[in-house]
Structure formats: C-alpha cells, structure tokens
C-alpha atoms as a PDB file:
ATOM      1  CA  MET A   1       8.574   7.884 -10.312  1.00  0.00           C
ATOM      2  CA  LEU A   2       5.966   5.298  -9.389  1.00  0.00           C
ATOM      3  CA  LEU A   3       7.083   2.551 -11.947  1.00  0.00           C
ATOM      4  CA  ALA A   4      10.692   3.000 -10.750  1.00  0.00           C
ATOM      5  CA  THR A   5       9.694   2.348  -7.415  1.00  0.00           C
ATOM      6  CA  ALA A   6       7.781  -0.730  -8.335  1.00  0.00           C
ATOM      7  CA  VAL A   7      10.679  -2.228 -10.332  1.00  0.00           C
ATOM      8  CA  PHE A   8      12.950  -1.626  -7.460  1.00  0.00           C
ATOM      9  CA  THR A   9      10.504  -3.205  -5.211  1.00  0.00           C
ATOM     10  CA  LEU A  10      10.359  -6.113  -7.303  1.00  0.00           C
ATOM     11  CA  LEU A  11      14.139  -6.352  -7.809  1.00  0.00           C
ATOM     12  CA  VAL A  12      14.835  -6.004  -4.052  1.00  0.00           C
ATOM     13  CA  LEU A  13      11.999  -8.234  -2.401  1.00  0.00           C
ATOM     14  CA  PRO A  14      11.134 -11.657  -2.959  1.00  0.00           C
ATOM     15  CA  TRP A  15       8.352 -12.081  -5.174  1.00  0.00           C
ATOM     16  CA  PRO A  16       5.853 -13.100  -2.819  1.00  0.00           C
ATOM     17  CA  ILE A  17       6.595 -10.245  -0.422  1.00  0.00           C
ATOM     18  CA  ALA A  18       6.391  -7.871  -3.323  1.00  0.00           C
ATOM     19  CA  ILE A  19       2.921  -9.217  -4.535  1.00  0.00           C
ATOM     20  CA  MET A  20       1.936  -8.992  -1.173  1.00  0.00           C
ATOM     21  CA  LEU A  21       2.693  -5.407  -0.663  1.00  0.00           C
ATOM     22  CA  ALA A  22       0.870  -4.713  -4.253  1.00  0.00           C
ATOM     23  CA  ILE A  23      -2.427  -6.448  -3.050  1.00  0.00           C
ATOM     24  CA  ILE A  24      -2.056  -4.225   0.486  1.00  0.00           C
ATOM     25  CA  THR A  25      -1.620  -1.272  -1.648  1.00  0.00           C
ATOM     26  CA  LEU A  26      -4.778  -2.098  -3.908  1.00  0.00           C
ATOM     27  CA  LEU A  27      -6.881  -2.909  -1.065  1.00  0.00           C
ATOM     28  CA  VAL A  28      -6.180   0.540   0.843  1.00  0.00           C
ATOM     29  CA  ARG A  29      -6.541   2.111  -2.231  1.00  0.00           C
ATOM     30  CA  GLN A  30      -9.956   0.585  -3.054  1.00  0.00           C
ATOM     31  CA  GLY A  31     -11.138   0.745   0.427  1.00  0.00           C
ATOM     32  CA  CYS A  32     -10.452   4.618   0.580  1.00  0.00           C
ATOM     33  CA  GLY A  33     -11.954   5.319  -2.811  1.00  0.00           C
ATOM     34  CA  TYR A  34     -15.106   3.347  -1.686  1.00  0.00           C
ATOM     35  CA  TRP A  35     -15.387   5.568   1.561  1.00  0.00           C
ATOM     36  CA  PHE A  36     -14.693   8.914  -0.019  1.00  0.00           C
ATOM     37  CA  GLN A  37     -17.469   8.026  -2.605  1.00  0.00           C
ATOM     38  CA  ARG A  38     -19.850   7.219  -0.034  1.00  0.00           C
ATOM     39  CA  GLN A  39     -19.254   9.856   2.442  1.00  0.00           C
ATOM     40  CA  LEU A  40     -18.127  12.689   0.214  1.00  0.00           C
ATOM     41  CA  GLY A  41     -19.648  11.897  -3.068  1.00  0.00           C
ATOM     42  CA  GLY A  42     -16.189  11.939  -4.695  1.00  0.00           C
ATOM     43  CA  TYR A  43     -12.499  12.645  -4.004  1.00  0.00           C
ATOM     44  CA  THR A  44     -10.297  15.599  -3.868  1.00  0.00           C
ATOM     45  CA  GLY A  45      -6.529  16.031  -3.880  1.00  0.00           C
ATOM     46  CA  ASP A  46      -6.684  15.882   0.075  1.00  0.00           C
ATOM     47  CA  CYS A  47      -8.337  12.409  -0.295  1.00  0.00           C
ATOM     48  CA  LEU A  48      -5.370  11.367  -2.784  1.00  0.00           C
ATOM     49  CA  ASP A  49      -2.940  12.621  -0.026  1.00  0.00           C
ATOM     50  CA  ILE A  50      -4.232  10.696   2.676  1.00  0.00           C
ATOM     51  CA  THR A  51      -4.868   7.716   0.405  1.00  0.00           C
ATOM     52  CA  GLN A  52      -1.125   7.789  -0.230  1.00  0.00           C
ATOM     53  CA  GLN A  53       0.046   7.905   3.193  1.00  0.00           C
ATOM     54  CA  LEU A  54      -2.334   5.195   4.581  1.00  0.00           C
ATOM     55  CA  ALA A  55      -1.053   3.146   1.769  1.00  0.00           C
ATOM     56  CA  GLU A  56       2.488   3.614   2.575  1.00  0.00           C
ATOM     57  CA  ILE A  57       1.874   3.246   6.500  1.00  0.00           C
ATOM     58  CA  ALA A  58       0.111  -0.223   5.539  1.00  0.00           C
ATOM     59  CA  GLY A  59       3.362  -1.378   3.481  1.00  0.00           C
ATOM     60  CA  TYR A  60       5.624  -0.539   6.267  1.00  0.00           C
ATOM     61  CA  LEU A  61       3.292  -2.339   8.675  1.00  0.00           C
ATOM     62  CA  THR A  62       3.188  -5.418   6.363  1.00  0.00           C
ATOM     63  CA  LEU A  63       7.071  -5.361   5.887  1.00  0.00           C
ATOM     64  CA  LEU A  64       7.442  -4.971   9.789  1.00  0.00           C
ATOM     65  CA  ALA A  65       5.131  -7.810  10.300  1.00  0.00           C
ATOM     66  CA  ILE A  66       7.025 -10.184   7.646  1.00  0.00           C
ATOM     67  CA  ALA A  67      10.262  -9.066   9.186  1.00  0.00           C
ATOM     68  CA  THR A  68       9.107 -10.003  12.720  1.00  0.00           C
ATOM     69  CA  HIS A  69       7.611 -13.164  11.781  1.00  0.00           C
ATOM     70  CA  TYR A  70      10.609 -14.484   9.675  1.00  0.00           C
ATOM     71  CA  HIS A  71      13.127 -12.707  11.770  1.00  0.00           C
ATOM     72  CA  PHE A  72      14.808 -10.855   9.199  1.00  0.00           C
END
C-alpha cells in the first residue's frame, strides 16, 4: 500500500513537491525514532501509530504551505 501511495504521489504532484514531502516524512520519522529511543529506550506499536499521524499532519501542512505560497 505504501508503494502505491508513493507512486501515486509522484504521478500527481510535481517532482520538487513530491521530493519535499518525502524529505519531510523522513525527518519526522527520524526525529520520532530518536526521541522514542532516548525517552523510552525503544518503540512500541503506539509509537509507530503516532509517528504515522505526525508524518501525515506534517505532509498536509507542507502541502498547505505550498498551496498558500503559490496560490493553487
């Protein structure tokens, strides 16, 4: 499912925006992973759930910022 979402994103959005979304998602994932490791000593399924939610919110906010800046 994740691969289908990535392919759809690359087909629908311009390359720079798709790459920016991928970078934002990776930064959120790495930041959450670092924080969970430091605070909890690892991660659980709940940690993965919140990481997914935060990455999704960050992606939506990125798209909103781009749309607002370029007046789509």
